[in-house]
Coordinates of C-alpha atoms in Angstrom, one line a residue:
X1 CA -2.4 -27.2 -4.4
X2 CA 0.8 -28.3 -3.0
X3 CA -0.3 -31.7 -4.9
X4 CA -0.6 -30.1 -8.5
X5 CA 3.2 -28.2 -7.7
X6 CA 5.0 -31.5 -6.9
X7 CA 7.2 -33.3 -9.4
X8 CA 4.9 -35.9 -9.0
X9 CA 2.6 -34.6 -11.5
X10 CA 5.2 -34.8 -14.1
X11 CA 5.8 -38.2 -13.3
X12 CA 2.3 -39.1 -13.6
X13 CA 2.0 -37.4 -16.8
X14 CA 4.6 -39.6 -18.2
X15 CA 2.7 -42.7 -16.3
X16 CA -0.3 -41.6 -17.7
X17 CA 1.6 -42.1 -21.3
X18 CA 2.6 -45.7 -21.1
X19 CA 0.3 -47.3 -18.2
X20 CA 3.0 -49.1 -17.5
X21 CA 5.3 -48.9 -14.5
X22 CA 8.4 -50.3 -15.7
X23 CA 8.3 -47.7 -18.9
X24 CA 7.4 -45.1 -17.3
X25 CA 10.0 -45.2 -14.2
X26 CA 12.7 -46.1 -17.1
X27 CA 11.9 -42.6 -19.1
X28 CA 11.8 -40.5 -15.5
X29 CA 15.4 -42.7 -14.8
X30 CA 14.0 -43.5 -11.8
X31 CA 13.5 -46.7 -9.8
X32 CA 10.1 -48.3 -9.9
X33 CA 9.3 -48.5 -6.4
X34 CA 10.4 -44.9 -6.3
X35 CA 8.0 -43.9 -9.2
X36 CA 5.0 -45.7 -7.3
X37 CA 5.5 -43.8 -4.3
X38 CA 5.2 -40.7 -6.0
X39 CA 2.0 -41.6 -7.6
X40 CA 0.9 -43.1 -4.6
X41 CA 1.7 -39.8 -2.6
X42 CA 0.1 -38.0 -5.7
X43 CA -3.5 -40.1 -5.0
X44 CA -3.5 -39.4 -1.1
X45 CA -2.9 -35.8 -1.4
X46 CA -5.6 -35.6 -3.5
X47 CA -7.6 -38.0 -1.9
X48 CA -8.8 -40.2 -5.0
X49 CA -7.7 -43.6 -6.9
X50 CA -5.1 -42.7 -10.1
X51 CA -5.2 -45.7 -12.0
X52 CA -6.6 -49.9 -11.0
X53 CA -6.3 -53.0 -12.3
X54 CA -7.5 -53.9 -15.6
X55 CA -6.7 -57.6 -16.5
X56 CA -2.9 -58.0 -16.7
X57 CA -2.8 -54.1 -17.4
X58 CA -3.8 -51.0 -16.0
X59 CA -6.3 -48.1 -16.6
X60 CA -6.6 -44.5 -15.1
X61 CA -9.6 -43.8 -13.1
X62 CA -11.8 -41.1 -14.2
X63 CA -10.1 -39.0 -12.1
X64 CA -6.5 -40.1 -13.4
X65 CA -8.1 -39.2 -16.6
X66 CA -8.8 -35.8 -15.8
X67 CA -5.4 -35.5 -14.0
X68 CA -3.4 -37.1 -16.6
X69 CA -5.1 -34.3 -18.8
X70 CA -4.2 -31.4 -16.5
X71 CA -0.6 -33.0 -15.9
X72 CA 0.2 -33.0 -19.7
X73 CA -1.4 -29.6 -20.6
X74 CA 1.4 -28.8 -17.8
X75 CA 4.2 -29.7 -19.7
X76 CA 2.8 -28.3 -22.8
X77 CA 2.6 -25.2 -21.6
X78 CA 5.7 -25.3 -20.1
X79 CA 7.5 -26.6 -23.3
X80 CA 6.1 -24.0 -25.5
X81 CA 6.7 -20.8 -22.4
X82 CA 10.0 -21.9 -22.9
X83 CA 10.1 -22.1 -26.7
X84 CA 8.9 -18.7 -26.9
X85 CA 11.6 -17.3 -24.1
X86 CA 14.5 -18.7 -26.2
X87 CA 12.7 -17.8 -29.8
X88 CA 11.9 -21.1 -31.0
X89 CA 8.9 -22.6 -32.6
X90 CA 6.3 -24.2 -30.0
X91 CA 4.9 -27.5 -30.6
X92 CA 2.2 -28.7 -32.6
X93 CA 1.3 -32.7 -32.3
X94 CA -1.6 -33.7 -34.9
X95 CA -3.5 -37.6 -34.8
X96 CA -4.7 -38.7 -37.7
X97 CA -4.9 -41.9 -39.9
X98 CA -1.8 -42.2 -42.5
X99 CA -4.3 -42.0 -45.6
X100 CA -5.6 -38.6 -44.0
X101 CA -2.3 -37.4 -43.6
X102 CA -1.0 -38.4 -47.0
X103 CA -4.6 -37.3 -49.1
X104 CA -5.5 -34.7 -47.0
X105 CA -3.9 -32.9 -44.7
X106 CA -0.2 -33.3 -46.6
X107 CA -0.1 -29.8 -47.7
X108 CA -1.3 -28.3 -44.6
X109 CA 1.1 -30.1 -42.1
X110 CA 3.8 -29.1 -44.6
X111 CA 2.8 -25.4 -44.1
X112 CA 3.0 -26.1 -40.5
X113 CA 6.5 -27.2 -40.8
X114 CA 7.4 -23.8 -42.8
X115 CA 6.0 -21.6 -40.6
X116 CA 8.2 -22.9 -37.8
X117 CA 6.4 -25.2 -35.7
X118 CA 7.5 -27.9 -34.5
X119 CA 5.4 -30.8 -35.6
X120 CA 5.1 -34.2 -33.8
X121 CA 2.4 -36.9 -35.5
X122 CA 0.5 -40.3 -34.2
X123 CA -0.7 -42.2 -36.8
X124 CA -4.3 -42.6 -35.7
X125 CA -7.9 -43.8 -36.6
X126 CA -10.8 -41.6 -35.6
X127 CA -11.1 -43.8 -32.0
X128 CA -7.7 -43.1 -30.9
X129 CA -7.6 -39.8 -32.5
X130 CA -10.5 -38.7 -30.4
X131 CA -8.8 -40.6 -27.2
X132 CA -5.6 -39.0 -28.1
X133 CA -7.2 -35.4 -28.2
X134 CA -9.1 -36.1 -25.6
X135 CA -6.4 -37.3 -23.3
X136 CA -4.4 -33.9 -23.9
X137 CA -1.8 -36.3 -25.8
X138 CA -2.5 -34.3 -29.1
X139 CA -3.6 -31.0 -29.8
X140 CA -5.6 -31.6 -32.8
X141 CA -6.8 -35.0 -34.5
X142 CA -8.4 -34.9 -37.7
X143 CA -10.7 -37.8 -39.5
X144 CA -13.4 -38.2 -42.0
X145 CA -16.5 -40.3 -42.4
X146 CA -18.7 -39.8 -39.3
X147 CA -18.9 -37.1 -37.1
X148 CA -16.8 -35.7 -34.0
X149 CA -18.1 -36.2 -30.7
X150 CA -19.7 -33.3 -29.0
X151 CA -17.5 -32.8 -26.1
X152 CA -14.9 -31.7 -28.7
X153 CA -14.7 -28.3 -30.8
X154 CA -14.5 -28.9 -33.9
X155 CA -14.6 -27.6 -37.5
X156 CA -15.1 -29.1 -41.2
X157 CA -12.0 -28.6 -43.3
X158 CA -12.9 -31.0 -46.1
X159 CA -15.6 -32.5 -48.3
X160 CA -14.8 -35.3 -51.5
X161 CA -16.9 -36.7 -53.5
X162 CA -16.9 -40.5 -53.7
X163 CA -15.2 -41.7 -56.6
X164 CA -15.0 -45.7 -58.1
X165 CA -11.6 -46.4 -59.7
X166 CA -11.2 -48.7 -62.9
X167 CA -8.4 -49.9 -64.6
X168 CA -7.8 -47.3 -67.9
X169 CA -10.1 -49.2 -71.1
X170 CA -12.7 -50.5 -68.4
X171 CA -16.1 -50.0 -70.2
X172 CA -17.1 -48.1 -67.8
X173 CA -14.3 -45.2 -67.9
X174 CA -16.0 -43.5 -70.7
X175 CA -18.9 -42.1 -68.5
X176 CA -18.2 -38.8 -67.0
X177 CA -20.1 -40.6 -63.6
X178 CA -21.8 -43.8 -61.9
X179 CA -24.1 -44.7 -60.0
X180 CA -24.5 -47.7 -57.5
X181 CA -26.3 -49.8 -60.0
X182 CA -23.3 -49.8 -62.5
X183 CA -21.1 -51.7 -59.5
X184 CA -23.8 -54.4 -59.7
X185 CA -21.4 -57.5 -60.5
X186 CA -18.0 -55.5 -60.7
X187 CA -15.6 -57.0 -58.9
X188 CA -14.8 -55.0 -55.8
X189 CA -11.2 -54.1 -53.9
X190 CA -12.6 -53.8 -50.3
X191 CA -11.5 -52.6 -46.8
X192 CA -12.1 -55.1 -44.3
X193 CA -15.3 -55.4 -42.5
X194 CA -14.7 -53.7 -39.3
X195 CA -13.4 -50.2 -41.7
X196 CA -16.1 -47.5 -41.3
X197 CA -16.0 -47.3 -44.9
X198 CA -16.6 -50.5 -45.9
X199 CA -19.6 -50.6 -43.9
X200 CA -21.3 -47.4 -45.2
X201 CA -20.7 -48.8 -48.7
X202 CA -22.1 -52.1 -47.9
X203 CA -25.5 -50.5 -46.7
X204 CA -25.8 -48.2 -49.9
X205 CA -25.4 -51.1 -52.3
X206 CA -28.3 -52.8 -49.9
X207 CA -29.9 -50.1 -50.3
X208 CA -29.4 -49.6 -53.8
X209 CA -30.2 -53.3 -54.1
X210 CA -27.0 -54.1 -55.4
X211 CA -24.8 -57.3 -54.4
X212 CA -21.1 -57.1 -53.5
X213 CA -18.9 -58.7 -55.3
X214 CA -15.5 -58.9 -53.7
X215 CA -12.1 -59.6 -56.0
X216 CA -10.1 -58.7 -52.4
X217 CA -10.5 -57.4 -48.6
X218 CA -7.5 -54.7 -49.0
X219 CA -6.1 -52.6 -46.0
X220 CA -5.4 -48.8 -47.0
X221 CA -5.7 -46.7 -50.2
X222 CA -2.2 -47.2 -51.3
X223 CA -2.5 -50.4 -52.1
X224 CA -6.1 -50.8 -52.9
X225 CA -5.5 -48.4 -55.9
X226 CA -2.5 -50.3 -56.7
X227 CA -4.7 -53.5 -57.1
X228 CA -7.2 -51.5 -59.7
X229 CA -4.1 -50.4 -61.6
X230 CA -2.7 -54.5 -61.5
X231 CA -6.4 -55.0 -62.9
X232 CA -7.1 -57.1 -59.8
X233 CA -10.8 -55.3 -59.5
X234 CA -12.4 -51.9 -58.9
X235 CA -12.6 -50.0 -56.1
X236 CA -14.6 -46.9 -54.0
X237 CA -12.4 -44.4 -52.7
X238 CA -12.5 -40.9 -51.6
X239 CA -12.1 -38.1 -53.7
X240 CA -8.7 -37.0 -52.6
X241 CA -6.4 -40.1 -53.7
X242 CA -5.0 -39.5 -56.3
X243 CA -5.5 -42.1 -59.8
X244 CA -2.3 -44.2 -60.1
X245 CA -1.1 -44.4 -63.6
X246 CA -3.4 -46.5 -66.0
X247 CA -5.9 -46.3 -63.4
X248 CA -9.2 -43.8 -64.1
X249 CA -11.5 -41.9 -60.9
X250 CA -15.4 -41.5 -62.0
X251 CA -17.7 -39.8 -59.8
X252 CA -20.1 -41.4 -57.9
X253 CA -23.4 -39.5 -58.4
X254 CA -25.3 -41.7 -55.0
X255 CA -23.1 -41.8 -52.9
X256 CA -22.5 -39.0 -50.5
X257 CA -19.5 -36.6 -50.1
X258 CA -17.0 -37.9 -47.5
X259 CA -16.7 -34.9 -45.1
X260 CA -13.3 -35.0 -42.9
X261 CA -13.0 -32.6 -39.5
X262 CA -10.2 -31.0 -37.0
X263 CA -11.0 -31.8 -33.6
X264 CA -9.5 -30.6 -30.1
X265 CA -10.7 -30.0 -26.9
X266 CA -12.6 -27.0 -26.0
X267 CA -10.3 -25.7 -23.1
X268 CA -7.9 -25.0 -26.0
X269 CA -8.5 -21.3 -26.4
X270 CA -5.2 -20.8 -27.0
X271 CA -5.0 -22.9 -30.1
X272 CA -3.3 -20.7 -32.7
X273 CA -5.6 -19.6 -35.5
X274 CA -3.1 -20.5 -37.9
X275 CA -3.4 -24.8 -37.6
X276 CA -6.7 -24.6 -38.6
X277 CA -6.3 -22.5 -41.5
X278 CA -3.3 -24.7 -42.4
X279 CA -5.3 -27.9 -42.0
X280 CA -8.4 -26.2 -43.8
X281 CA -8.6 -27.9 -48.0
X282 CA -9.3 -25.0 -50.2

């Protein structure tokens, strides 16, 4: 007990943060040796390993996990008991990837904002969003395509159809929807091969029997729809981007609705009510 009370907590928290030392002792304004002996205190007291070697870098131990966990949840707590004391809005801190942010989630992190929170963002894929959640570094993480882990809560709080954008006059824009066998020789605008996405759309043209044909390997929707409207190709992208100018969205009719979910941890129970139904896409 006298362990979890210490100041040495906090500085593990912000430890756990960087895995680094040198950062870590430089945020606390403390010397390094100084921060080390804390954590090394920290360990003994509690009888367990914090953190080891891992190449050049370092890694927490299950049990620095769990601690590092506890130790931030700390300061959250603290952060928002004080908030409340002196009237202003606790702190919300949301991981997510910037298309989800922008396509998805846009209106709901502005109501956030409005309501009075206090909003902090990490720009995240659905990994590090589920590491960052995980880790007590973020309160929520949201992400589409596959889903959440089951040591998280989570909900559903949107579903898009998959839609194939063509430049405006393409033959194919005067058909109210496609199907995988109309992509069969269209040039494509593709996400690179490690992207969920361009996986899961490379085994339904298999499937389908349909080769790809690849005009480009293009890294986000911004600029992937950007290419369709520059005439560079075609391209598959979720429902909720919006059709740049001179640029038409059809339907998809085989391909299944891209479903996107909030995540947090269980132990949460005091997440407000409100962030969901913010997050939530009518």
């Amino acid at each position: 007990m006298d362990a979890l009370e210490s100041d040495g907590l906090r500085a593990f928290a912000v430890f756990a943060r960087h895995l680094n030392l040198t950062a870590a002792a430089a945020e606390l304004h403390l010397a390094q040796p100084s921060l080390h002996a804390k954590i090394g205190k920290l360990a003994r007291e509690l009888g367990t390993p914090l953190y080891e070697r891992d190449g050049r870098g370092l890694r927490l131990t299950p049990a620095g996990e769990k601690l590092a966990w506890f130790a931030q949840e700390n300061v959250r707590r603290a952060k928002d008991f004080i908030a409340e004391l002196d009237g202003r809005p606790t702190s919300l801190t949301i991981a997510a990837g910037h298309g989800t942010f922008r396509w998805v989630i846009g209106e709901g992190v502005r109501g956030l904002v409005n309501s009075g929170r206090e909003l902090h963002v990490r720009t995240a894929n659905r990994e590090q969003a589920i590491t960052e959640v995980a880790a007590g570094r973020a309160d929520v993480g949201v992400f589409g395509s596959r889903p959440p882990p089951p040591h998280l809560a989570s909900t559903e709080i949107a579903r898009y159809p998959q839609v194939l954008m063509l430049p405006a006059g393409h033959p194919l824009t005067a058909q109210a929807q496609c199907t995988l066998k109309d992509l069969a020789g269209l040039p494509l605008l593709l996400p690179p091969p490690e992207r969920p996405h361009r996986q899961e759309l490379a085994r339904a043209l298999l499937d389908a029997g349909v080769s790809i044909a690849v005009a480009a390997e293009v890294d986000g929707w911004d600029l992937m729809t950007h290419f369709v409207a520059l005439g560079l190709g075609a391209a598959v992208v979720n429902g909720c981007v919006s059709a740049p100018e001179n640029v038409v969205a059809i339907p998809i009719r085989d391909l299944p609705d891209v479903r996107y979910w909030a995540v947090w941890r269980p132990e949460r129970t005091d997440l407000p009510t409100d962030v969901l139904h913010h997050l939530s896409v009518p």
